[in-house]
Coordinates of N, CA, C and O in Angstrom, one line a residue:
M30 N -13.0 4.0 3.3 CA -11.7 4.5 3.6 C -10.7 3.5 3.1 O -10.7 2.3 3.2
A31 N -9.6 4.2 2.6 CA -8.6 3.5 1.9 C -7.6 2.9 2.9 O -7.5 3.5 4.2
Y32 N -6.8 2.0 2.5 CA -5.6 1.4 3.5 C -4.6 2.5 3.6 O -4.5 3.5 2.9
N33 N -3.7 2.4 4.5 CA -2.7 3.2 4.9 C -1.6 2.5 5.0 O -1.5 1.5 5.7
I34 N -0.4 3.1 4.5 CA 1.0 2.5 4.7 C 1.7 3.2 5.6 O 1.9 4.4 5.8
T35 N 2.0 2.4 6.7 CA 2.7 3.0 7.9 C 4.2 3.2 7.8 O 4.8 2.8 6.7
D36 N 5.0 3.7 8.8 CA 6.3 4.0 8.7 C 7.2 2.6 8.8 O 8.4 2.6 8.5
E37 N 6.5 1.6 8.9 CA 7.1 0.2 8.9 C 7.5 -0.1 7.5 O 8.2 -1.1 7.3
C38 N 7.0 0.6 6.6 CA 7.4 0.2 5.1 C 8.7 0.2 4.9 O 9.6 1.1 5.1
V39 N 9.2 -0.8 4.2 CA 10.6 -1.0 3.8 C 10.9 -0.7 2.4 O 12.0 -1.0 1.8
V40 N 9.8 -0.2 1.7 CA 9.9 0.3 0.2 C 10.4 -0.9 -0.6 O 11.2 -0.6 -1.5
C41 N 9.7 -2.1 -0.4 CA 10.0 -3.2 -1.3 C 9.3 -3.1 -2.6 O 9.7 -3.9 -3.5
G42 N 8.2 -2.6 -2.6 CA 7.4 -2.4 -3.9 C 6.5 -3.6 -4.2 O 5.7 -3.6 -5.2
V43 N 6.4 -4.4 -3.3 CA 5.5 -5.7 -3.4 C 4.0 -5.1 -3.6 O 3.2 -5.5 -4.4
C44 N 3.6 -4.3 -2.6 CA 2.3 -3.7 -2.6 C 1.8 -3.1 -4.0 O 0.8 -3.3 -4.3
A45 N 2.7 -2.3 -4.6 CA 2.4 -1.6 -5.7 C 2.3 -2.6 -7.0 O 1.4 -2.4 -7.8
E46 N 3.1 -3.6 -6.9 CA 3.0 -4.6 -8.0 C 1.8 -5.4 -7.9 O 1.4 -5.9 -9.0
E47 N 1.3 -5.7 -6.6 CA 0.0 -6.4 -6.6 C -1.2 -5.9 -6.6 O -2.2 -6.4 -6.8
C48 N -1.3 -4.4 -6.4 CA -2.4 -3.7 -6.4 C -3.1 -3.8 -7.8 O -2.7 -3.4 -8.8
P49 N -4.4 -4.4 -7.8 CA -5.1 -4.5 -9.2 C -5.5 -3.1 -9.8 O -5.8 -3.0 -11.0
L50 N -5.5 -2.2 -8.9 CA -6.1 -0.8 -9.5 C -5.0 0.2 -9.7 O -5.2 1.5 -9.9
E51 N -3.7 -0.2 -9.5 CA -2.5 0.7 -9.6 C -2.7 1.9 -8.6 O -2.5 3.1 -9.1
A52 N -3.2 1.7 -7.3 CA -3.6 2.8 -6.6 C -2.4 3.2 -5.6 O -2.2 4.1 -5.0
I53 N -1.2 2.4 -5.8 CA -0.1 2.6 -5.0 C 1.1 3.0 -5.8 O 1.5 2.5 -6.8
S54 N 1.8 4.2 -5.2 CA 3.0 4.6 -5.9 C 4.1 4.9 -4.8 O 3.9 5.0 -3.8
E55 N 5.2 5.1 -5.5 CA 6.4 5.5 -4.5 C 6.4 6.9 -4.2 O 6.3 7.7 -5.1
G56 N 6.3 7.2 -2.8 CA 6.4 8.6 -2.4 C 7.8 9.0 -2.1 O 8.7 8.3 -2.6
D57 N 7.9 10.1 -1.3 CA 9.3 10.4 -0.9 C 10.0 9.4 -0.2 O 11.3 9.2 -0.3
D58 N 9.3 9.0 0.9 CA 10.2 8.0 1.9 C 9.6 6.7 1.9 O 10.3 5.6 2.1
L59 N 8.4 6.4 1.4 CA 7.8 5.1 1.5 C 6.5 5.3 0.3 O 6.3 6.2 -0.4
Y60 N 5.9 4.0 0.2 CA 4.9 4.0 -0.8 C 3.6 4.7 -0.2 O 3.5 4.7 1.1
V61 N 2.8 5.2 -1.1 CA 1.4 5.7 -0.7 C 0.3 5.2 -1.5 O 0.6 4.8 -2.6
I62 N -0.8 5.3 -1.0 CA -2.0 4.7 -1.5 C -3.0 6.0 -1.8 O -3.3 6.8 -1.1
D63 N -3.3 6.0 -3.1 CA -4.3 7.0 -3.6 C -5.7 6.6 -3.1 O -6.2 5.7 -3.6
D64 N -6.3 7.5 -2.3 CA -7.6 7.1 -1.7 C -8.7 7.2 -2.7 O -9.6 6.5 -2.6
E65 N -8.5 7.8 -3.7 CA -9.5 7.9 -4.7 C -9.4 6.6 -5.6 O -10.5 6.3 -6.2
L66 N -8.3 6.0 -5.7 CA -8.3 4.8 -6.6 C -8.6 3.5 -6.0 O -8.9 2.5 -6.5
C67 N -8.1 3.6 -4.6 CA -8.3 2.4 -3.6 C -9.6 1.9 -3.4 O -10.5 2.7 -3.1
S68 N -9.8 0.6 -3.7 CA -11.2 0.0 -3.5 C -11.4 -0.8 -2.2 O -12.3 -1.5 -1.9
D69 N -10.3 -0.7 -1.3 CA -10.3 -1.3 -0.1 C -10.2 -2.9 -0.3 O -10.9 -3.6 0.6
C70 N -9.7 -3.4 -1.3 CA -9.9 -4.9 -1.6 C -8.9 -5.6 -0.6 O -9.0 -6.8 -0.3
G71 N -7.8 -5.1 -0.1 CA -7.0 -5.6 0.9 C -5.9 -6.5 0.4 O -5.0 -7.1 1.1
V72 N -5.7 -6.5 -0.8 CA -4.5 -7.3 -1.4 C -3.2 -6.9 -1.1 O -2.3 -7.6 -0.6
C73 N -3.0 -5.4 -1.0 CA -1.7 -5.0 -0.6 C -1.4 -5.3 0.7 O -0.3 -5.7 1.2
A74 N -2.3 -5.3 1.7 CA -2.1 -5.6 3.1 C -1.7 -7.1 3.2 O -0.9 -7.5 4.0
D75 N -2.6 -8.0 2.4 CA -2.3 -9.4 2.5 C -0.8 -9.8 1.9 O -0.1 -10.8 2.4
E76 N -0.3 -9.1 1.1 CA 1.0 -9.3 0.5 C 2.3 -8.7 1.0 O 3.4 -9.1 0.8
C77 N 2.1 -7.6 2.0 CA 3.0 -7.0 2.5 C 4.0 -7.7 3.4 O 3.3 -8.3 4.3
P78 N 5.1 -7.9 3.2 CA 6.0 -8.8 4.0 C 6.4 -8.4 5.4 O 6.8 -9.2 6.2
V79 N 6.2 -7.2 5.6 CA 6.5 -6.6 6.9 C 5.3 -6.1 7.5 O 5.2 -5.4 8.7
E80 N 4.0 -6.3 7.2 CA 2.6 -5.9 7.6 C 2.6 -4.4 8.0 O 2.2 -4.0 9.1
A81 N 3.0 -3.7 7.1 CA 3.1 -2.2 7.2 C 1.9 -1.5 6.6 O 1.7 -0.3 6.5
I82 N 0.8 -2.3 6.2 CA -0.3 -1.7 5.7 C -1.5 -2.1 6.6 O -1.8 -3.2 6.9
E83 N -2.3 -1.0 6.8 CA -3.3 -1.3 7.8 C -4.7 -0.5 7.3 O -4.6 0.4 6.5
E84 N -5.7 -0.9 7.8 CA -7.1 -0.2 7.5 C -7.3 1.1 8.3 O -6.8 1.2 9.5

């Protein structure tokens, strides 16, 4: 199961910059994680400054 970006996202882009698999991209209102690319490494959740990414 891939990580999920919640509505707490402030669209700062840190998660997308840090994702080693480039599984995160900017969506309509916030960033989204591609379930097929995500390896559940957790780097995005660790780097998110507002803790908007959860398992």
